[in-house]
């Protein structure tokens, strides 16, 4: 679960021209963006996409890549020039335990940066993002509602360990454990307090093999891969951080946004499709597309083709977000190839589109809407007790859930239900509650059939045996 991540820290004087030029105001605090990667092709193309979207979105302030590589890896590494970089010691192989867990480089890199970088003394706020993201508009922590001691965060519902014995084992304040990740916007003082515990709690959860089971962690593989995420949540609980949870700022391509919401982050962590075209980041784990002058990612449909695919405005909007994600990645690759000294590519309809005013207008920086910055508690409080949406009107937040088990009988039903969910235009998201024993999970192959929350199986009652 080694992931590319970003930290956006807010500070006076180092602001780039984008935010002030776009809004006509000077930012009152300084911002710095960080992201953590390793020396792999997989992270290099994500770096190109992230760096390009950072510039395109006019995110204020500088950006720094925290690069965790061994000396041996650096000998053959080609991507040193892809981003402003600070090299940090690799902890992929833990120096004390020998445990192989590359995701620990994220908190370890942040700790190193805080201790050794002069830039860390010139920031006020921090935003942390997963690296497999495209930034669509400026991420301004104070505009998102972040306060000192109260970071803004995206909701990661599968971190079920916050609600069970796992949190009680690893934090003195399980009631403060929040299921968050993906997007984190916090004050620099909070990051300084949190970072050492983020690292130590990650180590602690990795070493707690007795409690790695899916029913406790929500990790479908039961191998402790999401230990770093729990390290963050448990560390944040220890220092008393209380998150404002926002489920609007970030969206997975393929999901339908709520009406009135303008997501400013695209998180391409899951496979998605538009018509007969599809994309999965895992298909490109070893892809050297950054260094191959003649290649981009498979081109998505053009906007006018998407218009013909879908008549429902909100479902069409979801399709546009999906193609925007990969069009932006490809635009970044095209510019990187030019920077690499590649020959000018042969002209094509697709390249003309990426260079067009139409595409530039479609992908101009997005500004926050009132609905986008609404947190979960605010959303719940503002929904009327009785609500009937007018045709084409705005719905309150709706989430559809259904319950199944790890057998083929439910798999084909799941396929039909999820397909009809998307066809029907049902607002909001859908989650499958999957009840399986640990033994069943070892053999189960249908994990990707639907967005899934894993729950302990009670098919055999734990008390009565019924």
Short mmCIF file of C-alpha atoms in Angstrom, two decimals:
data_model
loop_
_atom_site.label_atom_id
_atom_site.label_comp_id
_atom_site.label_asym_id
_atom_site.label_seq_id
_atom_site.Cartn_x
_atom_site.Cartn_y
_atom_site.Cartn_z
CA UNK A 1 0.00 0.00 0.00
CA UNK A 2 2.93 2.24 -0.73
CA UNK A 3 1.20 5.39 -1.86
CA UNK A 4 2.22 8.65 -3.27
CA UNK A 5 1.17 11.42 -0.89
CA UNK A 6 1.00 15.17 -0.68
CA UNK A 7 1.22 17.66 2.14
CA UNK A 8 0.13 21.21 1.59
CA UNK A 9 1.46 23.61 4.25
CA UNK A 10 0.29 27.19 4.46
CA UNK A 11 2.85 30.06 5.01
CA UNK A 12 3.15 33.92 4.28
CA UNK A 13 5.40 35.21 1.51
CA UNK A 14 6.10 32.01 -0.45
CA UNK A 15 2.71 31.88 -2.13
CA UNK A 16 2.76 31.23 -5.85
CA UNK A 17 0.89 33.64 -8.13
CA UNK A 18 -1.98 31.26 -8.86
CA UNK A 19 -4.29 31.71 -5.89
CA UNK A 20 -3.89 35.48 -5.55
CA UNK A 21 -4.16 35.93 -9.32
CA UNK A 22 -7.31 33.82 -9.43
CA UNK A 23 -9.02 35.43 -6.42
CA UNK A 24 -7.53 38.92 -6.40
CA UNK A 25 -6.42 38.41 -2.78
CA UNK A 26 -3.09 37.70 -1.13
CA UNK A 27 -3.07 34.51 0.94
CA UNK A 28 -2.79 35.33 4.66
CA UNK A 29 -0.66 32.24 5.41
CA UNK A 30 2.10 30.28 3.68
CA UNK A 31 1.52 26.96 1.91
CA UNK A 32 3.96 24.18 1.06
CA UNK A 33 3.00 20.97 -0.73
CA UNK A 34 4.79 17.68 0.00
CA UNK A 35 4.37 14.21 -1.44
CA UNK A 36 6.13 10.93 -0.68
CA UNK A 37 7.28 8.40 -3.30
CA UNK A 38 9.84 5.69 -4.01
CA UNK A 39 12.22 5.07 -6.93
CA UNK A 40 9.76 3.20 -9.16
CA UNK A 41 8.19 3.76 -12.57
CA UNK A 42 4.80 3.36 -10.86
CA UNK A 43 5.39 6.50 -8.79
CA UNK A 44 7.12 8.39 -11.59
CA UNK A 45 4.04 8.61 -13.81
CA UNK A 46 1.93 9.51 -10.76
CA UNK A 47 4.49 12.23 -9.96
CA UNK A 48 4.18 13.63 -13.49
CA UNK A 49 0.38 13.72 -13.22
CA UNK A 50 0.43 15.25 -9.77
CA UNK A 51 3.04 17.88 -10.61
CA UNK A 52 1.18 18.86 -13.77
CA UNK A 53 -2.15 19.15 -11.97
CA UNK A 54 -0.45 21.12 -9.16
CA UNK A 55 0.63 23.75 -11.70
CA UNK A 56 -2.59 23.59 -13.71
CA UNK A 57 -4.73 24.08 -10.58
CA UNK A 58 -2.54 27.02 -9.51
CA UNK A 59 -1.99 25.54 -6.08
CA UNK A 60 -0.19 28.26 -4.08
CA UNK A 61 3.31 27.83 -2.67
CA UNK A 62 6.20 25.49 -3.50
CA UNK A 63 6.08 21.72 -3.77
CA UNK A 64 8.63 19.14 -2.54
CA UNK A 65 8.88 15.44 -3.29
CA UNK A 66 10.05 13.22 -0.41
CA UNK A 67 11.95 10.47 -2.22
CA UNK A 68 12.60 7.25 -0.28
CA UNK A 69 15.09 5.01 -2.09
CA UNK A 70 17.94 2.68 -1.17
CA UNK A 71 21.44 3.47 -2.42
CA UNK A 72 21.17 0.50 -4.79
CA UNK A 73 17.87 1.75 -6.23
CA UNK A 74 19.27 5.23 -6.81
CA UNK A 75 22.05 3.87 -9.05
CA UNK A 76 19.58 3.12 -11.84
CA UNK A 77 16.89 5.68 -11.06
CA UNK A 78 15.95 8.00 -13.93
CA UNK A 79 13.43 10.32 -12.30
CA UNK A 80 15.46 12.73 -10.17
CA UNK A 81 14.37 15.69 -12.30
CA UNK A 82 10.63 15.04 -12.18
CA UNK A 83 9.98 17.28 -9.16
CA UNK A 84 11.78 19.40 -6.55
CA UNK A 85 13.13 16.63 -4.32
CA UNK A 86 14.39 15.95 -0.80
CA UNK A 87 15.92 12.51 -0.41
CA UNK A 88 14.95 10.73 2.80
CA UNK A 89 16.30 7.44 4.20
CA UNK A 90 14.30 4.45 2.98
CA UNK A 91 12.49 2.45 5.64
CA UNK A 92 10.88 0.00 3.21
CA UNK A 93 12.93 -2.66 5.00
CA UNK A 94 12.62 -1.74 8.67
CA UNK A 95 16.11 -1.21 10.15
CA UNK A 96 15.18 -2.89 13.44
CA UNK A 97 12.64 -5.61 12.62
CA UNK A 98 13.50 -6.37 8.99
CA UNK A 99 9.80 -6.00 8.13
CA UNK A 100 9.16 -5.14 4.46
CA UNK A 101 6.54 -2.38 4.43
CA UNK A 102 7.15 0.50 1.97
CA UNK A 103 4.09 2.50 3.13
CA UNK A 104 5.97 3.40 6.32
CA UNK A 105 8.09 5.76 4.20
CA UNK A 106 5.23 8.25 4.26
CA UNK A 107 5.30 9.07 8.00
CA UNK A 108 9.07 8.46 8.12
CA UNK A 109 9.58 10.94 5.28
CA UNK A 110 7.41 13.56 6.99
CA UNK A 111 9.37 13.16 10.25
CA UNK A 112 12.65 13.56 8.33
CA UNK A 113 11.39 16.65 6.50
CA UNK A 114 10.22 18.30 9.72
CA UNK A 115 13.61 17.69 11.34
CA UNK A 116 15.97 18.51 8.48
CA UNK A 117 14.32 20.88 5.99
CA UNK A 118 14.48 24.65 6.45
CA UNK A 119 11.24 24.83 4.49
CA UNK A 120 9.50 23.16 7.44
CA UNK A 121 10.20 26.29 9.50
CA UNK A 122 8.35 28.48 7.00
CA UNK A 123 4.86 27.00 6.90
CA UNK A 124 1.59 27.45 8.78
CA UNK A 125 -0.78 24.79 7.44
CA UNK A 126 -0.59 21.32 5.92
CA UNK A 127 -2.70 19.40 3.41
CA UNK A 128 -1.91 15.69 2.92
CA UNK A 129 -3.15 13.91 -0.20
CA UNK A 130 -2.72 10.45 -1.64
CA UNK A 131 -0.46 10.63 -4.65
CA UNK A 132 -2.73 8.89 -7.12
CA UNK A 133 -4.70 12.11 -7.39
CA UNK A 134 -5.30 14.94 -9.81
CA UNK A 135 -5.70 18.40 -8.25
CA UNK A 136 -8.53 20.35 -9.92
CA UNK A 137 -8.42 23.58 -7.94
CA UNK A 138 -6.46 25.37 -5.20
CA UNK A 139 -6.45 23.55 -1.86
CA UNK A 140 -6.60 26.31 0.75
CA UNK A 141 -6.84 24.77 4.24
CA UNK A 142 -8.50 27.70 5.98
CA UNK A 143 -11.09 27.96 3.20
CA UNK A 144 -11.93 24.29 3.75
CA UNK A 145 -12.67 25.08 7.40
CA UNK A 146 -9.50 23.66 8.95
CA UNK A 147 -8.65 25.01 12.39
CA UNK A 148 -5.74 24.40 14.71
CA UNK A 149 -6.52 21.10 16.44
CA UNK A 150 -9.30 20.39 13.93
CA UNK A 151 -7.95 19.17 10.58
CA UNK A 152 -10.21 18.72 7.56
CA UNK A 153 -10.16 15.16 6.21
CA UNK A 154 -11.83 12.86 3.70
CA UNK A 155 -13.80 9.86 4.94
CA UNK A 156 -12.26 6.36 4.68
CA UNK A 157 -15.07 4.15 5.94
CA UNK A 158 -13.18 0.87 5.65
CA UNK A 159 -10.97 1.74 8.65
CA UNK A 160 -13.29 -0.28 10.88
CA UNK A 161 -10.57 -0.69 13.51
CA UNK A 162 -11.53 2.75 14.82
CA UNK A 163 -14.80 1.19 16.03
CA UNK A 164 -13.56 -2.04 17.61
CA UNK A 165 -10.89 -3.54 19.85
CA UNK A 166 -8.05 -2.44 17.56
CA UNK A 167 -8.43 1.21 18.58
CA UNK A 168 -8.68 0.26 22.25
CA UNK A 169 -5.41 -1.65 21.94
CA UNK A 170 -3.46 1.11 20.20
CA UNK A 171 -4.68 4.42 21.60
CA UNK A 172 -5.68 5.78 24.98
CA UNK A 173 -8.41 7.78 23.25
CA UNK A 174 -10.31 5.36 20.98
CA UNK A 175 -13.28 7.74 21.02
CA UNK A 176 -11.15 10.20 18.99
CA UNK A 177 -10.17 7.67 16.33
CA UNK A 178 -11.48 8.99 13.01
CA UNK A 179 -11.79 6.94 9.80
CA UNK A 180 -10.02 9.41 7.57
CA UNK A 181 -7.39 9.54 4.84
CA UNK A 182 -6.81 10.63 1.27
CA UNK A 183 -7.13 14.33 2.03
CA UNK A 184 -5.85 15.87 5.26
CA UNK A 185 -5.59 19.63 5.87
CA UNK A 186 -3.97 20.59 9.16
CA UNK A 187 -1.96 23.22 11.01
CA UNK A 188 1.83 22.77 11.00
CA UNK A 189 1.87 22.64 14.82
CA UNK A 190 -0.55 19.72 14.67
CA UNK A 191 1.69 17.96 12.15
CA UNK A 192 4.73 18.43 14.38
CA UNK A 193 2.88 16.88 17.31
CA UNK A 194 1.40 14.10 15.20
CA UNK A 195 4.27 12.98 12.94
CA UNK A 196 6.41 11.05 15.49
CA UNK A 197 3.31 9.20 16.74
CA UNK A 198 2.13 8.58 13.18
CA UNK A 199 5.42 6.75 12.61
CA UNK A 200 5.54 4.90 15.94
CA UNK A 201 1.88 3.84 15.77
CA UNK A 202 2.45 2.54 12.23
CA UNK A 203 5.32 0.43 13.58
CA UNK A 204 3.12 -0.71 16.46
CA UNK A 205 0.26 -1.86 14.23
CA UNK A 206 2.67 -3.60 11.84
CA UNK A 207 4.10 -5.58 14.75
CA UNK A 208 0.65 -6.50 16.09
CA UNK A 209 0.21 -9.47 13.74
CA UNK A 210 -2.28 -11.10 16.10
CA UNK A 211 -4.81 -8.41 15.13
CA UNK A 212 -4.31 -8.21 11.36
CA UNK A 213 -7.50 -10.11 10.53
CA UNK A 214 -9.90 -8.56 8.03
CA UNK A 215 -12.73 -8.57 10.54
CA UNK A 216 -10.70 -6.26 12.81
CA UNK A 217 -8.89 -4.04 10.30
CA UNK A 218 -11.03 -4.02 7.15
CA UNK A 219 -7.87 -4.99 5.20
CA UNK A 220 -9.14 -7.48 2.61
CA UNK A 221 -5.81 -9.29 2.54
CA UNK A 222 -5.38 -9.53 6.32
CA UNK A 223 -1.68 -8.68 5.91
CA UNK A 224 -1.47 -5.36 7.71
CA UNK A 225 -1.14 -3.37 4.46
CA UNK A 226 -3.17 -0.44 5.83
CA UNK A 227 -1.13 -0.19 9.05
CA UNK A 228 0.13 3.26 8.02
CA UNK A 229 -3.46 4.52 7.75
CA UNK A 230 -4.20 3.25 11.24
CA UNK A 231 -0.89 4.74 12.39
CA UNK A 232 -2.23 8.12 11.31
CA UNK A 233 -5.67 7.69 12.93
CA UNK A 234 -4.28 6.31 16.19
CA UNK A 235 -1.53 8.95 16.33
CA UNK A 236 -4.07 11.72 15.71
CA UNK A 237 -6.25 10.35 18.51
CA UNK A 238 -3.28 10.32 20.88
CA UNK A 239 -2.60 14.04 20.35
CA UNK A 240 -6.30 14.92 20.52
CA UNK A 241 -6.98 15.96 16.93
CA UNK A 242 -10.68 16.09 16.03
CA UNK A 243 -11.28 15.95 12.30
CA UNK A 244 -13.91 17.82 10.32
CA UNK A 245 -14.86 15.07 7.89
CA UNK A 246 -15.71 16.17 4.35
CA UNK A 247 -16.91 13.65 1.76
CA UNK A 248 -17.28 16.17 -1.08
CA UNK A 249 -13.78 17.49 -1.78
CA UNK A 250 -12.47 14.22 -3.21
CA UNK A 251 -14.15 11.84 -5.64
CA UNK A 252 -13.20 8.57 -7.29
CA UNK A 253 -13.58 8.66 -11.08
CA UNK A 254 -16.67 6.64 -11.90
CA UNK A 255 -18.62 7.94 -8.91
CA UNK A 256 -21.47 10.41 -9.41
CA UNK A 257 -20.95 13.75 -7.61
CA UNK A 258 -23.73 15.34 -5.62
CA UNK A 259 -25.52 18.16 -7.38
CA UNK A 260 -23.93 21.47 -6.49
CA UNK A 261 -20.65 19.86 -5.43
CA UNK A 262 -17.44 20.64 -7.35
CA UNK A 263 -14.78 18.11 -6.27
CA UNK A 264 -11.27 19.57 -6.27
CA UNK A 265 -9.50 16.19 -6.13
CA UNK A 266 -9.78 13.15 -8.38
CA UNK A 267 -8.51 9.99 -6.65
CA UNK A 268 -7.92 7.33 -9.29
CA UNK A 269 -7.30 4.52 -6.78
CA UNK A 270 -10.06 2.28 -8.18
CA UNK A 271 -10.68 0.98 -11.72
CA UNK A 272 -13.18 3.04 -13.74
CA UNK A 273 -14.65 3.03 -17.22
CA UNK A 274 -16.42 5.24 -19.78
CA UNK A 275 -18.25 3.23 -22.42
CA UNK A 276 -15.85 0.58 -23.73
CA UNK A 277 -12.78 2.44 -22.42
CA UNK A 278 -11.38 1.70 -18.94
CA UNK A 279 -8.40 2.50 -16.71
CA UNK A 280 -6.83 0.85 -13.65
CA UNK A 281 -3.63 2.16 -12.12
CA UNK A 282 -2.59 -1.39 -11.19
CA UNK A 283 -2.31 -2.22 -14.90
CA UNK A 284 0.57 0.26 -15.03
CA UNK A 285 2.64 -0.81 -12.03
CA UNK A 286 5.83 -1.29 -14.06
CA UNK A 287 4.93 1.18 -16.82
CA UNK A 288 7.83 3.37 -18.01
CA UNK A 289 5.47 5.66 -19.92
CA UNK A 290 7.32 8.70 -18.51
CA UNK A 291 10.44 7.71 -20.46
CA UNK A 292 8.79 6.31 -23.61
CA UNK A 293 8.60 9.21 -26.06
CA UNK A 294 6.04 7.53 -28.31
CA UNK A 295 3.42 6.61 -25.75
CA UNK A 296 0.67 8.02 -23.54
CA UNK A 297 -2.03 6.21 -21.58
CA UNK A 298 -4.86 4.83 -23.77
CA UNK A 299 -6.89 7.87 -24.79
CA UNK A 300 -10.35 8.25 -23.23
CA UNK A 301 -13.39 9.30 -25.28
CA UNK A 302 -13.65 12.91 -26.40
CA UNK A 303 -16.15 15.20 -24.60
CA UNK A 304 -18.57 15.24 -27.54
CA UNK A 305 -18.63 11.41 -27.49
CA UNK A 306 -19.48 11.47 -23.78
CA UNK A 307 -22.35 13.87 -24.52
CA UNK A 308 -23.86 11.22 -26.79
CA UNK A 309 -23.36 8.39 -24.27
CA UNK A 310 -25.44 9.77 -21.44
CA UNK A 311 -28.49 12.04 -21.29
CA UNK A 312 -28.73 12.37 -17.50
CA UNK A 313 -26.79 15.55 -16.57
CA UNK A 314 -25.33 14.29 -13.29
CA UNK A 315 -24.31 10.90 -14.66
CA UNK A 316 -22.78 12.67 -17.64
CA UNK A 317 -20.89 14.89 -15.20
CA UNK A 318 -19.40 11.77 -13.62
CA UNK A 319 -18.22 10.58 -17.03
CA UNK A 320 -16.63 13.96 -17.71
CA UNK A 321 -14.70 13.73 -14.43
CA UNK A 322 -13.41 10.30 -15.45
CA UNK A 323 -12.10 11.44 -18.82
CA UNK A 324 -10.69 14.64 -17.29
CA UNK A 325 -8.51 12.53 -14.99
CA UNK A 326 -6.71 10.67 -17.79
CA UNK A 327 -6.71 13.56 -20.26
CA UNK A 328 -4.86 15.58 -17.58
CA UNK A 329 -2.42 12.73 -16.93
CA UNK A 330 -1.71 12.47 -20.65
CA UNK A 331 -1.28 16.22 -20.99
CA UNK A 332 1.31 16.06 -18.19
CA UNK A 333 3.12 13.16 -19.90
CA UNK A 334 3.19 15.07 -23.18
CA UNK A 335 4.86 18.05 -21.49
CA UNK A 336 7.27 15.77 -19.61
CA UNK A 337 8.30 14.05 -22.84
CA UNK A 338 9.11 17.48 -24.26
CA UNK A 339 11.18 18.30 -21.15
CA UNK A 340 12.97 14.95 -21.58
CA UNK A 341 14.11 16.03 -25.04
CA UNK A 342 11.83 13.69 -26.97
CA UNK A 343 11.23 14.43 -30.67
CA UNK A 344 8.06 16.36 -31.42
CA UNK A 345 5.28 13.75 -31.64
CA UNK A 346 3.44 13.11 -34.87
CA UNK A 347 0.26 15.17 -35.00
CA UNK A 348 -3.04 13.49 -34.22
CA UNK A 349 -6.61 14.35 -33.42
CA UNK A 350 -6.00 13.50 -29.76
CA UNK A 351 -2.87 15.65 -29.41
CA UNK A 352 -4.71 18.54 -31.05
CA UNK A 353 -7.47 18.15 -28.48
CA UNK A 354 -5.02 18.19 -25.53
CA UNK A 355 -3.53 21.44 -26.89
CA UNK A 356 -6.90 23.03 -27.64
CA UNK A 357 -8.61 25.99 -25.98
CA UNK A 358 -11.59 23.69 -25.43
CA UNK A 359 -9.57 21.37 -23.20
CA UNK A 360 -7.91 24.31 -21.44
CA UNK A 361 -11.34 25.73 -20.62
CA UNK A 362 -12.70 22.37 -19.44
CA UNK A 363 -9.78 21.95 -17.04
CA UNK A 364 -9.33 25.50 -15.77
CA UNK A 365 -8.91 25.68 -11.94
CA UNK A 366 -12.11 24.86 -10.09
CA UNK A 367 -13.29 26.99 -7.18
CA UNK A 368 -15.01 25.68 -4.06
CA UNK A 369 -18.80 25.79 -3.85
CA UNK A 370 -20.72 26.03 -0.56
CA UNK A 371 -21.84 22.41 -0.97
CA UNK A 372 -18.26 21.22 -1.53
CA UNK A 373 -16.95 22.54 1.78
CA UNK A 374 -19.87 21.23 3.81
CA UNK A 375 -18.63 18.72 6.41
CA UNK A 376 -20.47 15.55 7.38
CA UNK A 377 -21.96 16.97 10.60
CA UNK A 378 -23.12 20.13 8.83
CA UNK A 379 -24.64 18.03 6.07
CA UNK A 380 -26.62 15.92 8.53
CA UNK A 381 -27.86 18.98 10.41
CA UNK A 382 -29.09 20.75 7.29
CA UNK A 383 -31.10 17.86 5.80
CA UNK A 384 -34.84 18.41 6.48
CA UNK A 385 -36.63 15.69 8.43
CA UNK A 386 -38.96 15.17 5.49
CA UNK A 387 -37.43 15.74 2.09
CA UNK A 388 -38.94 15.15 -1.32
CA UNK A 389 -36.74 16.21 -4.23
CA UNK A 390 -38.36 17.93 -7.16
CA UNK A 391 -37.46 16.49 -10.58
CA UNK A 392 -33.95 17.73 -11.35
CA UNK A 393 -33.68 19.16 -7.83
CA UNK A 394 -30.89 18.69 -5.30
CA UNK A 395 -30.93 15.63 -3.06
CA UNK A 396 -29.57 15.45 0.47
CA UNK A 397 -26.68 13.02 0.93
CA UNK A 398 -27.86 9.49 0.17
CA UNK A 399 -25.90 6.27 0.61
CA UNK A 400 -27.19 2.90 -0.59
CA UNK A 401 -26.11 -0.28 1.23
CA UNK A 402 -26.73 -3.98 0.68
CA UNK A 403 -25.56 -7.10 2.50
CA UNK A 404 -24.01 -10.25 1.02
CA UNK A 405 -21.68 -13.15 1.82
CA UNK A 406 -18.57 -14.59 0.11
CA UNK A 407 -20.34 -16.97 -2.27
CA UNK A 408 -20.96 -16.94 -6.02
CA UNK A 409 -24.72 -16.90 -5.41
CA UNK A 410 -24.40 -13.33 -4.14
CA UNK A 411 -21.70 -12.32 -6.64
CA UNK A 412 -23.95 -12.43 -9.71
CA UNK A 413 -26.66 -10.64 -7.75
CA UNK A 414 -24.10 -7.99 -6.79
CA UNK A 415 -23.14 -7.45 -10.43
CA UNK A 416 -26.77 -6.93 -11.39
CA UNK A 417 -27.54 -4.61 -8.50
CA UNK A 418 -24.47 -2.42 -8.95
CA UNK A 419 -25.04 -2.22 -12.70
CA UNK A 420 -28.66 -1.18 -12.20
CA UNK A 421 -27.56 1.32 -9.53
CA UNK A 422 -25.41 3.13 -12.10
CA UNK A 423 -28.02 2.89 -14.88
CA UNK A 424 -30.83 4.21 -12.70
CA UNK A 425 -29.12 7.45 -11.72
CA UNK A 426 -29.63 6.65 -8.02
CA UNK A 427 -27.96 9.60 -6.24
CA UNK A 428 -25.03 9.14 -3.87
CA UNK A 429 -22.73 6.15 -3.48
CA UNK A 430 -23.32 2.44 -2.86
CA UNK A 431 -21.57 0.08 -0.41
CA UNK A 432 -21.71 -3.69 -0.12
CA UNK A 433 -21.63 -5.06 3.44
CA UNK A 434 -19.66 -8.28 2.95
CA UNK A 435 -19.93 -10.85 5.76
CA UNK A 436 -17.30 -13.57 5.49
CA UNK A 437 -15.23 -15.70 7.80
CA UNK A 438 -11.45 -15.26 7.64
CA UNK A 439 -11.23 -18.69 5.98
CA UNK A 440 -13.79 -17.72 3.32
CA UNK A 441 -11.89 -14.51 2.57
CA UNK A 442 -8.72 -16.43 1.71
CA UNK A 443 -10.49 -18.09 -1.24
CA UNK A 444 -12.83 -15.27 -2.24
CA UNK A 445 -12.24 -13.63 -5.64
CA UNK A 446 -15.07 -11.08 -5.84
CA UNK A 447 -13.52 -8.21 -3.88
CA UNK A 448 -13.72 -5.75 -6.78
CA UNK A 449 -17.37 -6.30 -7.69
CA UNK A 450 -18.55 -3.33 -5.62
CA UNK A 451 -17.33 -0.72 -3.13
CA UNK A 452 -17.12 -2.92 -0.04
CA UNK A 453 -17.17 -2.67 3.75
CA UNK A 454 -16.07 -5.90 5.45
CA UNK A 455 -18.02 -6.95 8.54
CA UNK A 456 -17.54 -9.87 10.96
CA UNK A 457 -19.58 -12.89 9.92
CA UNK A 458 -22.35 -13.97 12.28
CA UNK A 459 -23.63 -16.82 10.09
CA UNK A 460 -22.53 -19.05 12.95
CA UNK A 461 -23.65 -17.20 16.07
CA UNK A 462 -20.61 -16.63 18.34
CA UNK A 463 -22.58 -17.35 21.54
CA UNK A 464 -25.18 -19.94 20.63
CA UNK A 465 -23.55 -21.63 17.63
CA UNK A 466 -26.84 -21.24 15.76
#
